[in-house]
CSV table of C-alpha atoms in Angstrom, one decimal:
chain,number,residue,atom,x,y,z
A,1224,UNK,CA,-102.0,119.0,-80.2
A,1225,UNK,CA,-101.9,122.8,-78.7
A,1226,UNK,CA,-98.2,122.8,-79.5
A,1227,UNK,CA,-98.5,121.5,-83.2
A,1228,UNK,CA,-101.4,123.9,-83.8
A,1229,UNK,CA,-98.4,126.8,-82.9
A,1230,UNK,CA,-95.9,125.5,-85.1
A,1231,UNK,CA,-98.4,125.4,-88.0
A,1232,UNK,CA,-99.3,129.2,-87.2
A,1233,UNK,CA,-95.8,130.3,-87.0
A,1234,UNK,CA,-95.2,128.3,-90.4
A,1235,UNK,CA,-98.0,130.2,-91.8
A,1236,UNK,CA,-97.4,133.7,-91.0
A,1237,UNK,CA,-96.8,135.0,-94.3
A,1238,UNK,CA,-99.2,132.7,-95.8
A,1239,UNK,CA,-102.4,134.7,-94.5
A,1240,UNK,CA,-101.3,138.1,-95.3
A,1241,UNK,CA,-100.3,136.8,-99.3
A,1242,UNK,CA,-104.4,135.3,-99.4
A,1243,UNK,CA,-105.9,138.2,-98.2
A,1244,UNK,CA,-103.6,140.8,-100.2
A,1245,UNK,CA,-104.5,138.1,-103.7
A,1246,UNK,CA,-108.0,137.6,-102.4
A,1247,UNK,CA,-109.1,141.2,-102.5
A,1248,UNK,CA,-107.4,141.8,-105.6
A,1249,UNK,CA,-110.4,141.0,-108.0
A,1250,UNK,CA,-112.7,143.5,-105.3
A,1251,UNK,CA,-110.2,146.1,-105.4
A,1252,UNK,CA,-110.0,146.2,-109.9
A,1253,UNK,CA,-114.0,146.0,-109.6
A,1254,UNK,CA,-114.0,149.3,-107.3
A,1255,UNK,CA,-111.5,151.0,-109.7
A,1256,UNK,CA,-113.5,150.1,-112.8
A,1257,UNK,CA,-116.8,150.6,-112.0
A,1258,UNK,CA,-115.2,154.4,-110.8
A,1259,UNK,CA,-113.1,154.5,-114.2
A,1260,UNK,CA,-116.1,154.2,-116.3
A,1261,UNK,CA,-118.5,156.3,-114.0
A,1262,UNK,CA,-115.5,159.1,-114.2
A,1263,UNK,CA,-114.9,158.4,-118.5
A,1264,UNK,CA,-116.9,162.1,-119.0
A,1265,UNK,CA,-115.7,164.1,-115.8
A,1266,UNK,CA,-112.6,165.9,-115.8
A,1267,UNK,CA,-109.2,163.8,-115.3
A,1268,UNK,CA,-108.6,165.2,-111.9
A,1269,UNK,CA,-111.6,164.3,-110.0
A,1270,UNK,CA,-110.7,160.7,-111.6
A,1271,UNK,CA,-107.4,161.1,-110.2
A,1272,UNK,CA,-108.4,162.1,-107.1
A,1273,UNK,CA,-110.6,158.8,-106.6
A,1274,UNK,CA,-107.6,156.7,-107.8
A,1275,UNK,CA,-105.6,158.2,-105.3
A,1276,UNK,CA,-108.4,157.3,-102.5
A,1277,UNK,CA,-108.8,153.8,-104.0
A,1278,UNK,CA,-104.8,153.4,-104.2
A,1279,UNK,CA,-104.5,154.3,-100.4
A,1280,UNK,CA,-106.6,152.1,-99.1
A,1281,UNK,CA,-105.2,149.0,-100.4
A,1282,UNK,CA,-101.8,150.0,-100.0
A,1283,UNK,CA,-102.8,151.0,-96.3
A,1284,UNK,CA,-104.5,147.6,-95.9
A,1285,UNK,CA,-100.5,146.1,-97.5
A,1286,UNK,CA,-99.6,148.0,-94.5
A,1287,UNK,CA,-101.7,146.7,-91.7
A,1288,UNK,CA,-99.7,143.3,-92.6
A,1289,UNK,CA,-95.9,144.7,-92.8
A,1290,UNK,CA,-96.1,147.2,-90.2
A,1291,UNK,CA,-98.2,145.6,-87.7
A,1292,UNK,CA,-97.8,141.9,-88.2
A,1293,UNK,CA,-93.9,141.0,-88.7
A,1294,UNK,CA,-92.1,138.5,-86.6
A,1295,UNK,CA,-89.8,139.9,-84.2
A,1296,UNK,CA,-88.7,138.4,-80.8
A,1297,UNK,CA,-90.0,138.6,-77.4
A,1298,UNK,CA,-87.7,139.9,-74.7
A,1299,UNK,CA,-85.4,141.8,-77.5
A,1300,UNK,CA,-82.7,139.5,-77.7
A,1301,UNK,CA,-81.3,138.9,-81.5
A,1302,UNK,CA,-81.4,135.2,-82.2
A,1303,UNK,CA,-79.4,133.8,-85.0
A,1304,UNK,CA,-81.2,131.7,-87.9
A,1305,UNK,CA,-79.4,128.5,-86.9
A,1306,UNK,CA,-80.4,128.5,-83.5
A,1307,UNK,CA,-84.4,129.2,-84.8
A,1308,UNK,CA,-83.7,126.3,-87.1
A,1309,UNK,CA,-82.5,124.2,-84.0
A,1310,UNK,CA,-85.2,125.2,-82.1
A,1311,UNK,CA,-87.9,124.9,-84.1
A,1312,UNK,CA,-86.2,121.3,-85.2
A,1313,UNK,CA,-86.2,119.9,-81.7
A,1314,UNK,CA,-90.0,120.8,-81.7
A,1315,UNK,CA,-91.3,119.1,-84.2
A,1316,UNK,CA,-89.0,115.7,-83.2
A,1317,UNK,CA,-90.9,115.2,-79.6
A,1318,UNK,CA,-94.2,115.9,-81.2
A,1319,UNK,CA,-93.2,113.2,-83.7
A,1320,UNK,CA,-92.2,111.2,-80.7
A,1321,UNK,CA,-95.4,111.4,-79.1
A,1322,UNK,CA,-93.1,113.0,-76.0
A,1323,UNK,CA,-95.4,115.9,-75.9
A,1324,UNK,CA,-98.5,114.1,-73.9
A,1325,UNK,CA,-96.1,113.6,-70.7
A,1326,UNK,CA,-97.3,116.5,-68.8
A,1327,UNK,CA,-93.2,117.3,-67.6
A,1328,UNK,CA,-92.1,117.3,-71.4
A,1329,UNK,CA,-95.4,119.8,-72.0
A,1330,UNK,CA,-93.9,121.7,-69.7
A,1331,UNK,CA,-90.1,121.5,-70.7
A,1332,UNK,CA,-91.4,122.8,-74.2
A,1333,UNK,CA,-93.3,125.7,-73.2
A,1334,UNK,CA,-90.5,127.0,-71.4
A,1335,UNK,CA,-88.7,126.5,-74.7
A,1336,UNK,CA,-91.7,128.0,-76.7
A,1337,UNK,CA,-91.9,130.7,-74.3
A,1338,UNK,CA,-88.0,131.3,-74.9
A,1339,UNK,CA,-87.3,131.0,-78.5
A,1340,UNK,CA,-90.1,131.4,-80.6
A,1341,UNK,CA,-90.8,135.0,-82.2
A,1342,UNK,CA,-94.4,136.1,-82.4
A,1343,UNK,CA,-96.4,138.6,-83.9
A,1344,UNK,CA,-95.3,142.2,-83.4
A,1345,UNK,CA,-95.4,145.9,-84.4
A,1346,UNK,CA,-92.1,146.1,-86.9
A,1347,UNK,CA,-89.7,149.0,-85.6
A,1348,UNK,CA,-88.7,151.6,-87.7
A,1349,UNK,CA,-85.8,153.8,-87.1
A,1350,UNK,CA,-85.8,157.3,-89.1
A,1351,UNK,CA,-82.3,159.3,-89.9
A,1352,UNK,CA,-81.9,162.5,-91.9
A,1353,UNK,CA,-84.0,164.6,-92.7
A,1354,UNK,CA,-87.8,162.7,-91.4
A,1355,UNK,CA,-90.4,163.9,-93.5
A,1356,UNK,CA,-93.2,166.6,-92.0
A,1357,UNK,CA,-95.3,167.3,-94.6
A,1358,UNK,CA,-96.7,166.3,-98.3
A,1359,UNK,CA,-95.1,167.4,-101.3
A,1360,UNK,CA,-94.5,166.1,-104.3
A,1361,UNK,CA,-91.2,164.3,-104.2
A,1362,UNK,CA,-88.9,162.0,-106.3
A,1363,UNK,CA,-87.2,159.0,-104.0
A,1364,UNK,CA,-84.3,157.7,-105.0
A,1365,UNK,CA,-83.3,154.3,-103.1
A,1366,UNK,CA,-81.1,151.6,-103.2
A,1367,UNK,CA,-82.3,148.0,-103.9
A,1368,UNK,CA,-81.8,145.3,-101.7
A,1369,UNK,CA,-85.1,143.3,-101.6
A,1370,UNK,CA,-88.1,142.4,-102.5
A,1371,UNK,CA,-90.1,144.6,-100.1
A,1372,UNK,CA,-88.2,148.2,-101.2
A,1373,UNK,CA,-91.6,149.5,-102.6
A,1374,UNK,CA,-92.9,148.5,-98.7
A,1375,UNK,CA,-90.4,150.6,-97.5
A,1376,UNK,CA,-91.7,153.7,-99.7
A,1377,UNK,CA,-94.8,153.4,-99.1
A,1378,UNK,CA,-93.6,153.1,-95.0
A,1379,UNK,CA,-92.6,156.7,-95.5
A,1380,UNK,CA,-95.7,157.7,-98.2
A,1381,UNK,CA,-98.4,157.3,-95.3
A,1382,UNK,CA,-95.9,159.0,-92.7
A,1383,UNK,CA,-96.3,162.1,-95.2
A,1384,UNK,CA,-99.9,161.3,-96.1
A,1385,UNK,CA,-99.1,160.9,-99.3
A,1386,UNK,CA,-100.0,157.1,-99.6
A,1387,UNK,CA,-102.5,157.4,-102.5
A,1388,UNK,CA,-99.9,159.5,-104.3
A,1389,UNK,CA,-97.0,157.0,-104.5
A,1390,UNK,CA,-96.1,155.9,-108.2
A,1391,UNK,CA,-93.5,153.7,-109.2
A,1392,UNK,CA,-90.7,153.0,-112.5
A,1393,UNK,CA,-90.8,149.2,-112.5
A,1394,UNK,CA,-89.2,146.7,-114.8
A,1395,UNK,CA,-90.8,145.6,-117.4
A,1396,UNK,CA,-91.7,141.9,-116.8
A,1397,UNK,CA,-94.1,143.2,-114.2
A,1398,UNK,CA,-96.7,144.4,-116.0
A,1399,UNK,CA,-97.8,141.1,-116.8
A,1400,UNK,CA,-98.6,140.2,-113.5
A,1401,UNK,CA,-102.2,139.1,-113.3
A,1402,UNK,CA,-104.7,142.4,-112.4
A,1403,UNK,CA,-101.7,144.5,-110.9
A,1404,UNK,CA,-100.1,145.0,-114.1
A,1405,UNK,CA,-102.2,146.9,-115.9
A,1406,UNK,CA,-103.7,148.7,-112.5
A,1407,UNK,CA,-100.0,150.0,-112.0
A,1408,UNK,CA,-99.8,151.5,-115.2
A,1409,UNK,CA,-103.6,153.1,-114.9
A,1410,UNK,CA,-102.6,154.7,-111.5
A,1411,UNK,CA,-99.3,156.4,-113.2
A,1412,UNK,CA,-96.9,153.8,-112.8
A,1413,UNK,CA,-93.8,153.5,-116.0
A,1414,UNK,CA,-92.9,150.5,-117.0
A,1415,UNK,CA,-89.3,150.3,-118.4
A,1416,UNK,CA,-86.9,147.5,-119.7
A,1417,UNK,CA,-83.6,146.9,-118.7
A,1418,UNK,CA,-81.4,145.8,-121.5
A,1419,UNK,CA,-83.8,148.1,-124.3
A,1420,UNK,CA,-82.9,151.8,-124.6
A,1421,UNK,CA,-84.6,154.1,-122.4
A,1422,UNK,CA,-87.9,155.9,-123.7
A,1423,UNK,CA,-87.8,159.0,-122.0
A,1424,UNK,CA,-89.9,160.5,-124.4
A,1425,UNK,CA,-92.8,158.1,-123.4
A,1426,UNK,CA,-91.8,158.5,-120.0
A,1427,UNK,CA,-91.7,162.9,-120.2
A,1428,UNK,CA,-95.3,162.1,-121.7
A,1429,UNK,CA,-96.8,160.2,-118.7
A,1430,UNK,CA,-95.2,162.7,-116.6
A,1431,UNK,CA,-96.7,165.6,-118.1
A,1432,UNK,CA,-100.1,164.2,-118.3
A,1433,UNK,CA,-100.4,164.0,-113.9
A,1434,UNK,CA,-98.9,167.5,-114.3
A,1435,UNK,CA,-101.6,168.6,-116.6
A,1436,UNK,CA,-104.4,167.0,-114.7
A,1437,UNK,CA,-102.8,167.9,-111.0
A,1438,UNK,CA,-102.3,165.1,-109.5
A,1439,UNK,CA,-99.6,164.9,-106.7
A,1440,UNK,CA,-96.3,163.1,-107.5
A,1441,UNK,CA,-94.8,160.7,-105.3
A,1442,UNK,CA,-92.6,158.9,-107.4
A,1443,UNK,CA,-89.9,156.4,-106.6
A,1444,UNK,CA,-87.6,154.6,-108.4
A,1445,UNK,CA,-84.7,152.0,-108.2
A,1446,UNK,CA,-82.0,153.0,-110.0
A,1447,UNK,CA,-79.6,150.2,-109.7
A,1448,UNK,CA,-82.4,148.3,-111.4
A,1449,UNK,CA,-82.0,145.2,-109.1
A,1450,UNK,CA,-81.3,143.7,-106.0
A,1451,UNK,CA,-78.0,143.6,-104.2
A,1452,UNK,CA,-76.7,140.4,-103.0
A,1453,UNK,CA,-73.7,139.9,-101.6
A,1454,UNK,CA,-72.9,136.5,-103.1
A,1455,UNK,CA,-73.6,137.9,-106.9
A,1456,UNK,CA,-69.8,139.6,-106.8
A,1457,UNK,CA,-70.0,140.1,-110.9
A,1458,UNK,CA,-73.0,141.4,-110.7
A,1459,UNK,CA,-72.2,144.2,-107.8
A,1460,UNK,CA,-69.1,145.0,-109.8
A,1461,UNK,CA,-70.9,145.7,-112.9
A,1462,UNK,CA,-73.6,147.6,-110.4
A,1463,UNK,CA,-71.3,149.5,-108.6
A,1464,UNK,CA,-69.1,150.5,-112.0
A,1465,UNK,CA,-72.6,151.8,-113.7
A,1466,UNK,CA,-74.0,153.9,-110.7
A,1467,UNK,CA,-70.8,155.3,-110.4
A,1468,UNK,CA,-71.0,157.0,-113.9
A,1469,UNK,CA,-75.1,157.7,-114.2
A,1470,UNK,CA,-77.3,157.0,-110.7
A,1471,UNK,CA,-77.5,158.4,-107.0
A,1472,UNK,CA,-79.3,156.9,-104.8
A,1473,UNK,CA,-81.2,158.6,-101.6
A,1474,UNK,CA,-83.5,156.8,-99.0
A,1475,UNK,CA,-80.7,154.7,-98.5
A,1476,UNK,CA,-82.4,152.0,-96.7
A,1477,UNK,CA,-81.1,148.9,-94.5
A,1478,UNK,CA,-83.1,145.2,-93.4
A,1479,UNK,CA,-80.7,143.7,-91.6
A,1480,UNK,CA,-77.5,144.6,-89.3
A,1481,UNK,CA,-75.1,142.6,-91.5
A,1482,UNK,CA,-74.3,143.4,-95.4
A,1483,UNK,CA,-76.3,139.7,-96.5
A,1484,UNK,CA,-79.3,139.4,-98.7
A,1485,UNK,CA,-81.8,141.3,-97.4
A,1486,UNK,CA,-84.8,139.3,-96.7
A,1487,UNK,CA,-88.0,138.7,-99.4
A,1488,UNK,CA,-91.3,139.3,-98.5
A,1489,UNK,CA,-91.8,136.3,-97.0
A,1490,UNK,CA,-88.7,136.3,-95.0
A,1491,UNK,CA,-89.8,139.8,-94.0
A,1492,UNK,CA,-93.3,139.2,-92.7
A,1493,UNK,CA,-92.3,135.5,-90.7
A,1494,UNK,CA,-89.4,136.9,-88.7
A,1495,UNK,CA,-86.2,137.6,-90.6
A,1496,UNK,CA,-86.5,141.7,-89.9
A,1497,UNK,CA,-87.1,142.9,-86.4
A,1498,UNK,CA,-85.8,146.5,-87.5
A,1499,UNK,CA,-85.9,148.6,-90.5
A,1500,UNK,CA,-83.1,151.5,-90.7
A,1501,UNK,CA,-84.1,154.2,-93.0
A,1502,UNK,CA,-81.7,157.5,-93.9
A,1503,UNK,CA,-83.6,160.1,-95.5
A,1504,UNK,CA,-81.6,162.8,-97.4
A,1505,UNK,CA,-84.0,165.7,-98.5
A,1506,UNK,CA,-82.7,167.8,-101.5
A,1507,UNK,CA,-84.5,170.7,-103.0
A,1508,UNK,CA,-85.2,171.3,-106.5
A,1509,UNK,CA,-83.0,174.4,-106.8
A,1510,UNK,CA,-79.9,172.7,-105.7
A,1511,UNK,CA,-80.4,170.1,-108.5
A,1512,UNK,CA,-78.1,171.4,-111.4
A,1513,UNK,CA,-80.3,171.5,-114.9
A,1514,UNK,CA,-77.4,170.7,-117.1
A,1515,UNK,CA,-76.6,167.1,-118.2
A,1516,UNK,CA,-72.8,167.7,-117.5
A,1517,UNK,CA,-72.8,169.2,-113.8
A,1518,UNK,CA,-76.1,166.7,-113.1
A,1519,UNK,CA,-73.8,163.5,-114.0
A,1520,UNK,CA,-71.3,164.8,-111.5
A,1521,UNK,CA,-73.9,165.7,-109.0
A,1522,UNK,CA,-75.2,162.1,-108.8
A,1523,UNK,CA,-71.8,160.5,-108.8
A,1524,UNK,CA,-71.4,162.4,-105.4
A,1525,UNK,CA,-74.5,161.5,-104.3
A,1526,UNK,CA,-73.8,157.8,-104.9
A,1527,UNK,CA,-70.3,158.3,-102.8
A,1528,UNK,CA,-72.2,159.4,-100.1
A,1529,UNK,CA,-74.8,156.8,-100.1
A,1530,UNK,CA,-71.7,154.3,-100.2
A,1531,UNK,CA,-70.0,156.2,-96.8
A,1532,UNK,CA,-73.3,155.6,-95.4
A,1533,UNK,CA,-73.6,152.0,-96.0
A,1534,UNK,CA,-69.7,151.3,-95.2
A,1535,UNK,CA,-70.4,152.9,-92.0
A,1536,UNK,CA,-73.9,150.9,-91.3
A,1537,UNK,CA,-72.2,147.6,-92.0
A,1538,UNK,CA,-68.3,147.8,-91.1
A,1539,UNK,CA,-67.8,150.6,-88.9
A,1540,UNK,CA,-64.5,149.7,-86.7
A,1541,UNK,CA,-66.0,151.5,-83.9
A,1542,UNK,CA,-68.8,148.9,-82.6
A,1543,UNK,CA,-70.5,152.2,-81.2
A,1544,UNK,CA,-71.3,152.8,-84.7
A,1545,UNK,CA,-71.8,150.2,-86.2
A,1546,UNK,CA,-75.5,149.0,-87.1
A,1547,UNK,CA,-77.0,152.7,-87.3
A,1548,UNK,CA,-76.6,155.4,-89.5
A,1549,UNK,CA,-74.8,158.8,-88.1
A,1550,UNK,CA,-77.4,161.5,-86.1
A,1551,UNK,CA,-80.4,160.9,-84.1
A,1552,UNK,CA,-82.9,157.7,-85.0
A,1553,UNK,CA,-86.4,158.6,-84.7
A,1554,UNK,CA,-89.0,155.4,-84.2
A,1555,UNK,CA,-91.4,156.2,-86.0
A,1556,UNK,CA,-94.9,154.4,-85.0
A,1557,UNK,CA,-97.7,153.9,-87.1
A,1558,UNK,CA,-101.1,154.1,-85.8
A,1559,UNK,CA,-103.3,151.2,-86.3
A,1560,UNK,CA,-105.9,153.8,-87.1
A,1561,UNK,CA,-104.3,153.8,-90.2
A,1562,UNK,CA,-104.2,150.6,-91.6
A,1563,UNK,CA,-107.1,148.0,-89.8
A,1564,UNK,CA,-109.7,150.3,-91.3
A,1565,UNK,CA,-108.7,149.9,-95.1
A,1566,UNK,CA,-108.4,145.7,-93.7
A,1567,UNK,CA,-111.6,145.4,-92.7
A,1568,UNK,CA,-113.3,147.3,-95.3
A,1569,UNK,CA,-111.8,145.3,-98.0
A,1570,UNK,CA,-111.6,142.2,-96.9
A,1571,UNK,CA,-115.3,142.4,-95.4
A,1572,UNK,CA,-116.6,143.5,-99.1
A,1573,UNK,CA,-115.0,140.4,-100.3
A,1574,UNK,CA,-116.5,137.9,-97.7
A,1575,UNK,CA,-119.5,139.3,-98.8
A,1576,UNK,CA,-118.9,138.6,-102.5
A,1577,UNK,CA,-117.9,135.6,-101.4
A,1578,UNK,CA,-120.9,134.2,-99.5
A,1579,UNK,CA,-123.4,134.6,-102.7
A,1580,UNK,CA,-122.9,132.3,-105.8
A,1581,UNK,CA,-123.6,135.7,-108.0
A,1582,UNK,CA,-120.7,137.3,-105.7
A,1583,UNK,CA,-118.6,134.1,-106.1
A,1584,UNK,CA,-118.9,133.6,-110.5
A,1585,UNK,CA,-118.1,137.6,-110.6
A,1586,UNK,CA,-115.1,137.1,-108.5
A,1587,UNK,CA,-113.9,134.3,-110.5
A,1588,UNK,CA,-114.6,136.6,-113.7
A,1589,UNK,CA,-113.0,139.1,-112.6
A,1590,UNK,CA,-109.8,137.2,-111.8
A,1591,UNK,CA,-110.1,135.5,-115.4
A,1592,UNK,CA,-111.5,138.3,-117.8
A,1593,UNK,CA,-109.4,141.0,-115.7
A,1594,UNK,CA,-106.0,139.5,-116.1
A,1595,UNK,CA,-107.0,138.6,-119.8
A,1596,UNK,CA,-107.8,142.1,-120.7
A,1597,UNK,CA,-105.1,143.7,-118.6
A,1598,UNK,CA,-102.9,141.8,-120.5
A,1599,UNK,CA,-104.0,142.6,-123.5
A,1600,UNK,CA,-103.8,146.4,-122.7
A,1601,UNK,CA,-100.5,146.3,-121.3
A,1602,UNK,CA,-99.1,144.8,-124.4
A,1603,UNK,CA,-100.6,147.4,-126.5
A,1604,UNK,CA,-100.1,150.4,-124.3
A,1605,UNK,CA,-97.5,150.0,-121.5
């Protein structure tokens, strides 16, 4: 019974942190709006500098999950996939058995529990390059490999304080995603399609109005516009021939020790990434040429050396090297002082919404009437 109730908690690792992230959605967009209309008359920084507040604290609480809460393994010894699958396999067949209740096969499995399992633990994060010390308002460039890239950002946003300033270019079809959508866009994301010509006129626009009203910039972007995986060949080729000619990529981040599919979110938070490698290459404005010609040639170099970097990571013929980017890693620890407060304040306001019927009918407003409406904005104005 003790040993089935594990097995159904490892199974549901990434289940808890996707209900509470969803769940305090609807508390979150009521925060935000009741500030939006209260701000409608003030001046758009003060507005801005709420957002920003608001902004933090969620993505501080998205935080708590993937920074403090990913599967790794005890003891430090790299287990492959397979042998988790066997494992976890072999498990499940003497509970089925009824095996379990003989007190030697109890204790047979917990040695093999004990052994094999992962558990919850603090993600490591390994920093190359230039780390970042302080805030500033910053463009990152990064390559794409999986669903949790705009994790990673953010990873390196709160390391910079800058959390509350992070804004993203995101594909299109995202918008319509029920309450975040039209958030994103409020808080200064761009949305932009993929096969459609680019607007950078709209784009200059949305820009300029955060200039205007002062608010700091943190923004990051994808440019290879999706994810690599390594059994896609056409599409890499196609990839790899377009960055070539128009996008550099910085940040140049790494899930995993071998070039595979990096893991999704869900892989992510269960136990498929132990380790994080990030290589940070900070470039200053000045060294940026202005003109279209010289900056075309300037990003296909920084794209070569992004591709060095990667070659090295993943088939370095010295084993020495292999793994790990070149220079000095940092780990780079995050205090929980920075995450469990933004937890418990959000998902304590939405118990308490929760344990009213008033509290409940709003919430279930807000989820209808907020997604309605948001997607109805977007379609107009994003």
């Amino acid at each position: 019974m003790l040993l089935s109730l594990v097995l159904h908690m490892y199974s549901m690792c990434c289940v808890l942190p996707a209900a509470v992230l969803l769940g305090t959605a609807p508390t979150y967009v009521l925060a935000w709006g009741a500030w939006r209309l209260l701000s409608a008359f003030l001046p758009s920084r003060f507005y801005q500098a709420v957002d920003d507040r608001l902004y933090c604290i969620y993505q501080s609480m998205v935080l708590f999950f993937f920074e403090n809460c990913t599967g790794v393994q005890m003891g430090g010894e790299n287990m492959h996939s397979t042998h988790r699958s066997k494992t976890e396999n072999k498990v499940r067949e003497l509970i089925k058995e009824g095996i379990l209740e003989q007190l030697a096969m109890q204790r047979r499995l917990c040695l093999l529990v004990s052994k094999n399992l992962y558990f919850l633990q603090v993600l490591k994060i390994l920093l190359y390059g230039d780390l970042p010390k302080n805030k500033e308002n910053i463009i990152y460039l990064a390559n794409h490999q999986s669903t949790v890239d705009w994790i990673v950002a953010d990873m390196l946003a709160i390391r910079q304080n800058a959390l509350g300033h992070v804004r993203y270019v995101l594909k299109d079809g995202l918008k319509w995603l029920p309450l975040y959508g039209c958030y994103f866009s409020q808080h200064g994301g761009i949305y932009v399609k993929r096969s459609a010509k680019f607007n950078e006129k709209e784009m200059r626009k949305k820009l300029q109005s955060y200039i205007n009203a002062g608010a700091p910039m943190y923004l990051v972007i994808f440019p290879e516009g999706t994810r690599y995986n390594p059994e896609l060949t056409k599409v890499i080729s196609a990839s790899q021939t377009f960055a070539a000619q128009e996008v550099a990529f910085e940040g140049t981040v790494d899930d995993k020790g071998q070039r595979k599919e990096a893991p999704s979110m869900a892989e992510f938070l269960c136990k498929e990434c132990p380790k994080i490698h990030i290589h940070i290459d900070r470039i200053d404005k000045k060294d940026v040429p202005e003109e279209q010609v010289y900056m075309k040639r300037w990003l296909h170099e920084r794209f070569e050396i992004k591709d060095k970097l990667l070659i090295e990571f993943y088939d370095s013929l010295d084993p020495e090297r292999r793994n790990k980017f070149p220079g000095e890693s940092v780990n780079s620890k995050l205090s929980l002082k920075k995450t469990l407060p933004s937890f418990l304040i959000l998902s304590g306001l939405t118990a308490g919404m929760l344990m009213t019927e008033a509290g409940r009918k709003l919430y279930v407003k807000t989820w209808i009437y907020g997604t309605l409406i948001g997607c109805l904005w977007v379609s107009i104005k994003a």
